[in-house]
Amino acid sequence: MRYAIISDIHANLEALQATLDDMAGRHVAKVICLGDIVGYYPNPNECVKICREQGFQCIRGNHDDAAVGGCGIEDFNPVAQDALRWTSENLKEENKEWIRQLPEQCIVEDHILAVHGSPWHPYAYIFSPGGAARAFTYLSVHHAGIHVCFFGHTHQRALYYSREGSVQEIERKTRFRLDKSGLYLINPGSVGQARDGRPGASYLMFDTDRMEMEFRHVPYDLDLTQRKVIAAGLPLMLAERLVLGI
Ligand code: ZN
């Protein structure tokens, strides 16, 4: 079965639409979304509507929780806090209700785990092989049958591999075939707010029959998103960072 793994849309409609356009014709059976559907950009209702109507398998992220009152905003930076206040005011109640009922993580096909930040906590970041090692240990204790864990939250592509206790970061590969005896932690990057220096939307295709994955990068109309950020009165920095991919 072929899955598209998307994460951190952050209410960026142009980025989400470009991602869906890129998926079209690639025989995607299911889209799995790793959370942070909203927060930062100006189209939270439209992005939630697409996820709902197209039946994406979604989990909640920290921005989703904060936008619907599921956690406080004090741990976010000032720009994120401004955007979360705006999102909370503009998100329709029915969309808030939908977000509230999303799970914190989910298992697909018995051997794939989808989390927002890390397997042990949705708000924790995995930024390094050390963080990945902790996650692999956690998985082996709490999720014995899991072979692949997808995570988001950092907005940066990542691919970690573990076998017989050693952890390796596999870099600069766009396509990759997974080895059935290893464990993998894979971050598809962010749809709505790139932080890897490459402006555009990132996501991942995963074919469970062939055990092959492919990182995808898609350009979109950044100018339009920027104009909408300004028109909505959201922090200017959110528009500026899109062109830098930071
Ligand atoms: Zn995020």
PDB file of C-alpha atoms and ligand atoms in Angstrom:
ATOM      1  CA  MET A   1       0.000   0.000   0.000  1.00  0.00           C
ATOM      2  CA  ARG A   2       1.231   3.462  -0.784  1.00  0.00           C
ATOM      3  CA  TYR A   3       1.015   6.213   1.835  1.00  0.00           C
ATOM      4  CA  ALA A   4       1.796   9.903   1.733  1.00  0.00           C
ATOM      5  CA  ILE A   5       3.170  11.149   5.053  1.00  0.00           C
ATOM      6  CA  ILE A   6       2.652  14.853   5.666  1.00  0.00           C
ATOM      7  CA  SER A   7       3.368  16.965   8.747  1.00  0.00           C
ATOM      8  CA  ASP A   8       3.260  20.501  10.099  1.00  0.00           C
ATOM      9  CA  ILE A   9       0.859  22.047   7.591  1.00  0.00           C
ATOM     10  CA  HIS A  10       0.372  25.009   9.958  1.00  0.00           C
ATOM     11  CA  ALA A  11      -2.659  26.394   8.092  1.00  0.00           C
ATOM     12  CA  ASN A  12      -0.632  27.151   4.960  1.00  0.00           C
ATOM     13  CA  LEU A  13      -3.221  26.413   2.272  1.00  0.00           C
ATOM     14  CA  GLU A  14      -1.009  27.122  -0.752  1.00  0.00           C
ATOM     15  CA  ALA A  15       1.610  24.667   0.524  1.00  0.00           C
ATOM     16  CA  LEU A  16      -1.015  22.012   1.262  1.00  0.00           C
ATOM     17  CA  GLN A  17      -2.655  22.369  -2.147  1.00  0.00           C
ATOM     18  CA  ALA A  18       0.699  22.133  -3.941  1.00  0.00           C
ATOM     19  CA  THR A  19       1.488  18.995  -1.916  1.00  0.00           C
ATOM     20  CA  LEU A  20      -1.840  17.407  -2.864  1.00  0.00           C
ATOM     21  CA  ASP A  21      -1.284  18.339  -6.512  1.00  0.00           C
ATOM     22  CA  ASP A  22       2.107  16.648  -6.385  1.00  0.00           C
ATOM     23  CA  MET A  23       0.521  13.484  -4.924  1.00  0.00           C
ATOM     24  CA  ALA A  24      -2.116  13.306  -7.646  1.00  0.00           C
ATOM     25  CA  GLY A  25      -1.503  10.401 -10.019  1.00  0.00           C
ATOM     26  CA  ARG A  26       0.951   8.717  -7.649  1.00  0.00           C
ATOM     27  CA  HIS A  27      -1.601   6.136  -6.443  1.00  0.00           C
ATOM     28  CA  VAL A  28      -1.675   7.230  -2.813  1.00  0.00           C
ATOM     29  CA  ALA A  29      -4.061   4.987  -0.864  1.00  0.00           C
ATOM     30  CA  LYS A  30      -3.938   6.985   2.360  1.00  0.00           C
ATOM     31  CA  VAL A  31      -2.547  10.263   3.660  1.00  0.00           C
ATOM     32  CA  ILE A  32      -1.177  10.247   7.193  1.00  0.00           C
ATOM     33  CA  CYS A  33      -0.784  13.647   8.851  1.00  0.00           C
ATOM     34  CA  LEU A  34       1.575  13.936  11.835  1.00  0.00           C
ATOM     35  CA  GLY A  35      -0.044  16.969  13.444  1.00  0.00           C
ATOM     36  CA  ASP A  36       0.229  20.761  13.614  1.00  0.00           C
ATOM     37  CA  ILE A  37      -2.483  21.197  11.030  1.00  0.00           C
ATOM     38  CA  VAL A  38      -3.018  24.744  12.328  1.00  0.00           C
ATOM     39  CA  GLY A  39      -0.987  27.541  13.928  1.00  0.00           C
ATOM     40  CA  TYR A  40       1.178  30.230  12.160  1.00  0.00           C
ATOM     41  CA  TYR A  41      -0.550  30.715   8.764  1.00  0.00           C
ATOM     42  CA  PRO A  42      -3.923  32.205   7.754  1.00  0.00           C
ATOM     43  CA  ASN A  43      -6.080  29.283   6.535  1.00  0.00           C
ATOM     44  CA  PRO A  44      -6.774  26.999   9.516  1.00  0.00           C
ATOM     45  CA  ASN A  45     -10.415  26.284   8.604  1.00  0.00           C
ATOM     46  CA  GLU A  46      -9.604  25.486   4.980  1.00  0.00           C
ATOM     47  CA  CYS A  47      -6.734  23.149   5.925  1.00  0.00           C
ATOM     48  CA  VAL A  48      -8.832  21.338   8.552  1.00  0.00           C
ATOM     49  CA  LYS A  49     -11.645  20.990   6.007  1.00  0.00           C
ATOM     50  CA  ILE A  50      -9.321  19.297   3.499  1.00  0.00           C
ATOM     51  CA  CYS A  51      -7.993  16.886   6.146  1.00  0.00           C
ATOM     52  CA  ARG A  52     -11.529  16.073   7.303  1.00  0.00           C
ATOM     53  CA  GLU A  53     -13.199  15.733   3.916  1.00  0.00           C
ATOM     54  CA  GLN A  54     -10.384  13.762   2.317  1.00  0.00           C
ATOM     55  CA  GLY A  55     -10.213  11.370   5.252  1.00  0.00           C
ATOM     56  CA  PHE A  56      -6.584  11.917   6.177  1.00  0.00           C
ATOM     57  CA  GLN A  57      -5.490   9.889   9.178  1.00  0.00           C
ATOM     58  CA  CYS A  58      -4.453  12.720  11.516  1.00  0.00           C
ATOM     59  CA  ILE A  59      -2.962  13.067  14.965  1.00  0.00           C
ATOM     60  CA  ARG A  60      -2.745  16.222  17.115  1.00  0.00           C
ATOM     61  CA  GLY A  61       0.362  18.399  17.423  1.00  0.00           C
ATOM     62  CA  ASN A  62       1.300  20.988  20.041  1.00  0.00           C
ATOM     63  CA  HIS A  63      -0.031  23.917  17.986  1.00  0.00           C
ATOM     64  CA  ASP A  64      -3.303  22.044  17.414  1.00  0.00           C
ATOM     65  CA  ASP A  65      -3.627  21.486  21.166  1.00  0.00           C
ATOM     66  CA  ALA A  66      -2.860  25.122  21.970  1.00  0.00           C
ATOM     67  CA  ALA A  67      -5.283  26.459  19.334  1.00  0.00           C
ATOM     68  CA  VAL A  68      -8.192  24.520  20.846  1.00  0.00           C
ATOM     69  CA  GLY A  69      -7.369  25.144  24.512  1.00  0.00           C
ATOM     70  CA  GLY A  70      -5.861  21.692  25.083  1.00  0.00           C
ATOM     71  CA  CYS A  71      -2.678  23.236  26.505  1.00  0.00           C
ATOM     72  CA  GLY A  72      -1.471  26.735  27.448  1.00  0.00           C
ATOM     73  CA  ILE A  73       0.472  28.999  25.083  1.00  0.00           C
ATOM     74  CA  GLU A  74       3.093  30.165  27.613  1.00  0.00           C
ATOM     75  CA  ASP A  75       5.736  27.699  26.394  1.00  0.00           C
ATOM     76  CA  PHE A  76       5.569  29.033  22.811  1.00  0.00           C
ATOM     77  CA  ASN A  77       7.710  31.933  21.545  1.00  0.00           C
ATOM     78  CA  PRO A  78       6.007  35.361  21.222  1.00  0.00           C
ATOM     79  CA  VAL A  79       5.436  35.067  17.452  1.00  0.00           C
ATOM     80  CA  ALA A  80       3.870  31.620  17.824  1.00  0.00           C
ATOM     81  CA  GLN A  81       1.732  32.927  20.702  1.00  0.00           C
ATOM     82  CA  ASP A  82       0.387  35.787  18.539  1.00  0.00           C
ATOM     83  CA  ALA A  83      -0.417  33.323  15.749  1.00  0.00           C
ATOM     84  CA  LEU A  84      -2.098  30.916  18.193  1.00  0.00           C
ATOM     85  CA  ARG A  85      -4.335  33.699  19.581  1.00  0.00           C
ATOM     86  CA  TRP A  86      -5.302  34.596  16.007  1.00  0.00           C
ATOM     87  CA  THR A  87      -5.913  30.926  15.150  1.00  0.00           C
ATOM     88  CA  SER A  88      -8.029  30.333  18.233  1.00  0.00           C
ATOM     89  CA  GLU A  89     -10.185  33.374  17.402  1.00  0.00           C
ATOM     90  CA  ASN A  90     -10.612  32.386  13.762  1.00  0.00           C
ATOM     91  CA  LEU A  91     -11.007  28.621  13.948  1.00  0.00           C
ATOM     92  CA  LYS A  92     -14.648  27.532  13.760  1.00  0.00           C
ATOM     93  CA  GLU A  93     -15.987  25.663  16.755  1.00  0.00           C
ATOM     94  CA  GLU A  94     -16.791  22.560  14.699  1.00  0.00           C
ATOM     95  CA  ASN A  95     -13.173  22.424  13.505  1.00  0.00           C
ATOM     96  CA  LYS A  96     -11.935  22.850  17.074  1.00  0.00           C
ATOM     97  CA  GLU A  97     -14.140  19.930  18.096  1.00  0.00           C
ATOM     98  CA  TRP A  98     -12.718  17.818  15.284  1.00  0.00           C
ATOM     99  CA  ILE A  99      -9.148  18.621  16.365  1.00  0.00           C
ATOM    100  CA  ARG A 100      -9.946  17.771  20.003  1.00  0.00           C
ATOM    101  CA  GLN A 101     -11.055  14.263  19.095  1.00  0.00           C
ATOM    102  CA  LEU A 102      -7.873  13.432  17.162  1.00  0.00           C
ATOM    103  CA  PRO A 103      -5.557  10.902  18.811  1.00  0.00           C
ATOM    104  CA  GLU A 104      -2.088  11.757  20.105  1.00  0.00           C
ATOM    105  CA  GLN A 105      -0.513   8.974  18.019  1.00  0.00           C
ATOM    106  CA  CYS A 106      -1.677   6.126  15.790  1.00  0.00           C
ATOM    107  CA  ILE A 107      -0.542   2.751  14.500  1.00  0.00           C
ATOM    108  CA  VAL A 108      -0.904   1.816  10.820  1.00  0.00           C
ATOM    109  CA  GLU A 109      -0.671  -1.760   9.438  1.00  0.00           C
ATOM    110  CA  ASP A 110       0.558  -3.028  12.857  1.00  0.00           C
ATOM    111  CA  HIS A 111       4.167  -2.023  12.212  1.00  0.00           C
ATOM    112  CA  ILE A 112       4.066   1.735  11.575  1.00  0.00           C
ATOM    113  CA  LEU A 113       3.738   4.285  14.383  1.00  0.00           C
ATOM    114  CA  ALA A 114       2.841   7.927  13.688  1.00  0.00           C
ATOM    115  CA  VAL A 115       3.716  10.523  16.355  1.00  0.00           C
ATOM    116  CA  HIS A 116       4.056  14.309  16.374  1.00  0.00           C
ATOM    117  CA  GLY A 117       7.333  14.945  18.217  1.00  0.00           C
ATOM    118  CA  SER A 118       8.573  11.700  19.706  1.00  0.00           C
ATOM    119  CA  PRO A 119       7.175   8.319  20.752  1.00  0.00           C
ATOM    120  CA  TRP A 120       7.460   9.191  24.465  1.00  0.00           C
ATOM    121  CA  HIS A 121       5.891  12.670  24.326  1.00  0.00           C
ATOM    122  CA  PRO A 122       4.177  14.579  21.486  1.00  0.00           C
ATOM    123  CA  TYR A 123       5.941  17.859  22.365  1.00  0.00           C
ATOM    124  CA  ALA A 124       9.495  16.460  22.633  1.00  0.00           C
ATOM    125  CA  TYR A 125      11.888  17.060  19.723  1.00  0.00           C
ATOM    126  CA  ILE A 126      14.167  14.529  18.025  1.00  0.00           C
ATOM    127  CA  PHE A 127      17.009  16.581  16.571  1.00  0.00           C
ATOM    128  CA  SER A 128      20.017  14.276  16.846  1.00  0.00           C
ATOM    129  CA  PRO A 129      21.187  10.662  16.800  1.00  0.00           C
ATOM    130  CA  GLY A 130      21.107  10.876  20.630  1.00  0.00           C
ATOM    131  CA  GLY A 131      17.415  11.758  20.579  1.00  0.00           C
ATOM    132  CA  ALA A 132      16.832   9.030  18.015  1.00  0.00           C
ATOM    133  CA  ALA A 133      18.630   6.497  20.247  1.00  0.00           C
ATOM    134  CA  ARG A 134      16.277   7.386  23.106  1.00  0.00           C
ATOM    135  CA  ALA A 135      13.313   6.947  20.769  1.00  0.00           C
ATOM    136  CA  PHE A 136      14.543   3.554  19.516  1.00  0.00           C
ATOM    137  CA  THR A 137      14.961   2.350  23.104  1.00  0.00           C
ATOM    138  CA  TYR A 138      11.465   3.589  23.950  1.00  0.00           C
ATOM    139  CA  LEU A 139      10.014   1.845  20.896  1.00  0.00           C
ATOM    140  CA  SER A 140      11.662  -1.469  21.671  1.00  0.00           C
ATOM    141  CA  VAL A 141      10.216  -1.393  25.209  1.00  0.00           C
ATOM    142  CA  HIS A 142       6.733   0.008  24.538  1.00  0.00           C
ATOM    143  CA  HIS A 143       6.019  -0.814  20.874  1.00  0.00           C
ATOM    144  CA  ALA A 144       7.718  -4.136  20.190  1.00  0.00           C
ATOM    145  CA  GLY A 145       6.100  -4.724  16.784  1.00  0.00           C
ATOM    146  CA  ILE A 146       6.893  -1.299  15.333  1.00  0.00           C
ATOM    147  CA  HIS A 147       9.353  -1.229  12.474  1.00  0.00           C
ATOM    148  CA  VAL A 148       8.954   2.367  11.268  1.00  0.00           C
ATOM    149  CA  CYS A 149       8.085   5.443  13.346  1.00  0.00           C
ATOM    150  CA  PHE A 150       7.188   8.653  11.533  1.00  0.00           C
ATOM    151  CA  PHE A 151       7.611  11.896  13.449  1.00  0.00           C
ATOM    152  CA  GLY A 152       7.390  15.625  12.705  1.00  0.00           C
ATOM    153  CA  HIS A 153       7.614  18.750  14.909  1.00  0.00           C
ATOM    154  CA  THR A 154      11.176  19.830  13.932  1.00  0.00           C
ATOM    155  CA  HIS A 155      10.144  20.800  10.368  1.00  0.00           C
ATOM    156  CA  GLN A 156      13.316  19.123   9.100  1.00  0.00           C
ATOM    157  CA  ARG A 157      13.712  15.954   7.093  1.00  0.00           C
ATOM    158  CA  ALA A 158      15.428  13.170   8.974  1.00  0.00           C
ATOM    159  CA  LEU A 159      16.088   9.456   8.589  1.00  0.00           C
ATOM    160  CA  TYR A 160      17.556   7.411  11.444  1.00  0.00           C
ATOM    161  CA  TYR A 161      18.295   3.711  11.353  1.00  0.00           C
ATOM    162  CA  SER A 162      18.920   1.343  14.227  1.00  0.00           C
ATOM    163  CA  ARG A 163      20.176  -2.197  14.144  1.00  0.00           C
ATOM    164  CA  GLU A 164      21.552  -4.282  16.972  1.00  0.00           C
ATOM    165  CA  GLY A 165      21.842  -1.254  19.254  1.00  0.00           C
ATOM    166  CA  SER A 166      23.727   1.099  16.922  1.00  0.00           C
ATOM    167  CA  VAL A 167      22.061   4.264  15.586  1.00  0.00           C
ATOM    168  CA  GLN A 168      22.933   5.864  12.300  1.00  0.00           C
ATOM    169  CA  GLU A 169      21.658   9.037  10.630  1.00  0.00           C
ATOM    170  CA  ILE A 170      21.243   8.519   6.901  1.00  0.00           C
ATOM    171  CA  GLU A 171      21.705  11.809   5.090  1.00  0.00           C
ATOM    172  CA  ARG A 172      21.106  13.268   1.639  1.00  0.00           C
ATOM    173  CA  LYS A 173      19.061  10.422   0.257  1.00  0.00           C
ATOM    174  CA  THR A 174      15.883  11.237  -1.625  1.00  0.00           C
ATOM    175  CA  ARG A 175      14.875   7.622  -2.235  1.00  0.00           C
ATOM    176  CA  PHE A 176      15.550   4.825   0.132  1.00  0.00           C
ATOM    177  CA  ARG A 177      14.718   1.130   0.480  1.00  0.00           C
ATOM    178  CA  LEU A 178      14.104  -0.006   4.046  1.00  0.00           C
ATOM    179  CA  ASP A 179      15.777  -3.079   5.434  1.00  0.00           C
ATOM    180  CA  LYS A 180      13.217  -5.332   7.131  1.00  0.00           C
ATOM    181  CA  SER A 181      15.492  -6.217  10.008  1.00  0.00           C
ATOM    182  CA  GLY A 182      16.216  -2.620  11.096  1.00  0.00           C
ATOM    183  CA  LEU A 183      14.171   0.023  12.911  1.00  0.00           C
ATOM    184  CA  TYR A 184      13.549   3.430  11.373  1.00  0.00           C
ATOM    185  CA  LEU A 185      12.633   6.901  12.585  1.00  0.00           C
ATOM    186  CA  ILE A 186      11.634   9.137   9.693  1.00  0.00           C
ATOM    187  CA  ASN A 187      10.660  12.816   9.559  1.00  0.00           C
ATOM    188  CA  PRO A 188       9.068  13.932   6.253  1.00  0.00           C
ATOM    189  CA  GLY A 189       9.825  17.639   6.886  1.00  0.00           C
ATOM    190  CA  SER A 190       7.124  20.301   6.981  1.00  0.00           C
ATOM    191  CA  VAL A 191       4.435  21.100   4.434  1.00  0.00           C
ATOM    192  CA  GLY A 192       3.707  24.641   5.617  1.00  0.00           C
ATOM    193  CA  GLN A 193       6.893  26.029   7.161  1.00  0.00           C
ATOM    194  CA  ALA A 194      10.236  24.674   5.947  1.00  0.00           C
ATOM    195  CA  ARG A 195      13.107  24.956   8.420  1.00  0.00           C
ATOM    196  CA  ASP A 196      15.788  23.180   6.422  1.00  0.00           C
ATOM    197  CA  GLY A 197      16.848  26.135   4.276  1.00  0.00           C
ATOM    198  CA  ARG A 198      14.836  24.954   1.290  1.00  0.00           C
ATOM    199  CA  PRO A 199      11.709  27.059   0.764  1.00  0.00           C
ATOM    200  CA  GLY A 200       8.721  24.991  -0.353  1.00  0.00           C
ATOM    201  CA  ALA A 201       6.686  22.081   0.954  1.00  0.00           C
ATOM    202  CA  SER A 202       8.186  18.760   2.002  1.00  0.00           C
ATOM    203  CA  TYR A 203       6.463  15.427   2.438  1.00  0.00           C
ATOM    204  CA  LEU A 204       7.177  11.720   1.977  1.00  0.00           C
ATOM    205  CA  MET A 205       5.850   8.797  -0.064  1.00  0.00           C
ATOM    206  CA  PHE A 206       6.041   5.369   1.553  1.00  0.00           C
ATOM    207  CA  ASP A 207       5.282   2.105  -0.237  1.00  0.00           C
ATOM    208  CA  THR A 208       4.823  -0.690   2.306  1.00  0.00           C
ATOM    209  CA  ASP A 209       4.840  -3.477  -0.326  1.00  0.00           C
ATOM    210  CA  ARG A 210       8.193  -2.494  -1.759  1.00  0.00           C
ATOM    211  CA  MET A 211       9.391  -0.981   1.547  1.00  0.00           C
ATOM    212  CA  GLU A 212      10.530   2.081  -0.359  1.00  0.00           C
ATOM    213  CA  MET A 213      10.290   5.720   0.613  1.00  0.00           C
ATOM    214  CA  GLU A 214      10.857   8.923  -1.242  1.00  0.00           C
ATOM    215  CA  PHE A 215      11.257  12.443   0.153  1.00  0.00           C
ATOM    216  CA  ARG A 216       9.374  14.937  -1.999  1.00  0.00           C
ATOM    217  CA  HIS A 217       9.923  18.699  -2.194  1.00  0.00           C
ATOM    218  CA  VAL A 218       7.329  20.908  -3.875  1.00  0.00           C
ATOM    219  CA  PRO A 219       7.481  24.622  -4.704  1.00  0.00           C
ATOM    220  CA  TYR A 220       4.330  26.708  -4.125  1.00  0.00           C
ATOM    221  CA  ASP A 221       3.104  30.289  -4.392  1.00  0.00           C
ATOM    222  CA  LEU A 222       4.984  31.816  -1.431  1.00  0.00           C
ATOM    223  CA  ASP A 223       4.038  35.358  -2.485  1.00  0.00           C
ATOM    224  CA  LEU A 224       0.361  34.603  -2.071  1.00  0.00           C
ATOM    225  CA  THR A 225       0.852  33.110   1.398  1.00  0.00           C
ATOM    226  CA  GLN A 226       2.946  36.134   2.373  1.00  0.00           C
ATOM    227  CA  ARG A 227       0.272  38.574   1.219  1.00  0.00           C
ATOM    228  CA  LYS A 228      -2.346  36.638   3.173  1.00  0.00           C
ATOM    229  CA  VAL A 229      -0.193  36.705   6.338  1.00  0.00           C
ATOM    230  CA  ILE A 230       0.053  40.490   6.063  1.00  0.00           C
ATOM    231  CA  ALA A 231      -3.653  40.933   5.248  1.00  0.00           C
ATOM    232  CA  ALA A 232      -4.620  38.803   8.251  1.00  0.00           C
ATOM    233  CA  GLY A 233      -2.454  40.903  10.585  1.00  0.00           C
ATOM    234  CA  LEU A 234      -0.326  37.902  11.550  1.00  0.00           C
ATOM    235  CA  PRO A 235       3.332  38.573  12.560  1.00  0.00           C
ATOM    236  CA  LEU A 236       5.398  39.764   9.579  1.00  0.00           C
ATOM    237  CA  MET A 237       8.220  37.403  10.508  1.00  0.00           C
ATOM    238  CA  LEU A 238       5.993  34.467   9.543  1.00  0.00           C
ATOM    239  CA  ALA A 239       5.878  35.827   5.985  1.00  0.00           C
ATOM    240  CA  GLU A 240       9.604  36.597   5.858  1.00  0.00           C
ATOM    241  CA  ARG A 241      10.800  33.194   7.017  1.00  0.00           C
ATOM    242  CA  LEU A 242       8.954  31.369   4.220  1.00  0.00           C
ATOM    243  CA  VAL A 243      11.344  32.617   1.545  1.00  0.00           C
ATOM    244  CA  LEU A 244      14.377  31.662   3.619  1.00  0.00           C
ATOM    245  CA  GLY A 245      13.058  28.255   4.634  1.00  0.00           C
ATOM    246  CA  ILE A 246      13.983  28.801   8.289  1.00  0.00           C
TER     247      ILE A 246
HETATM  248 ZN    ZN B   1       5.052  22.453  13.741  1.00  0.00          ZN
END
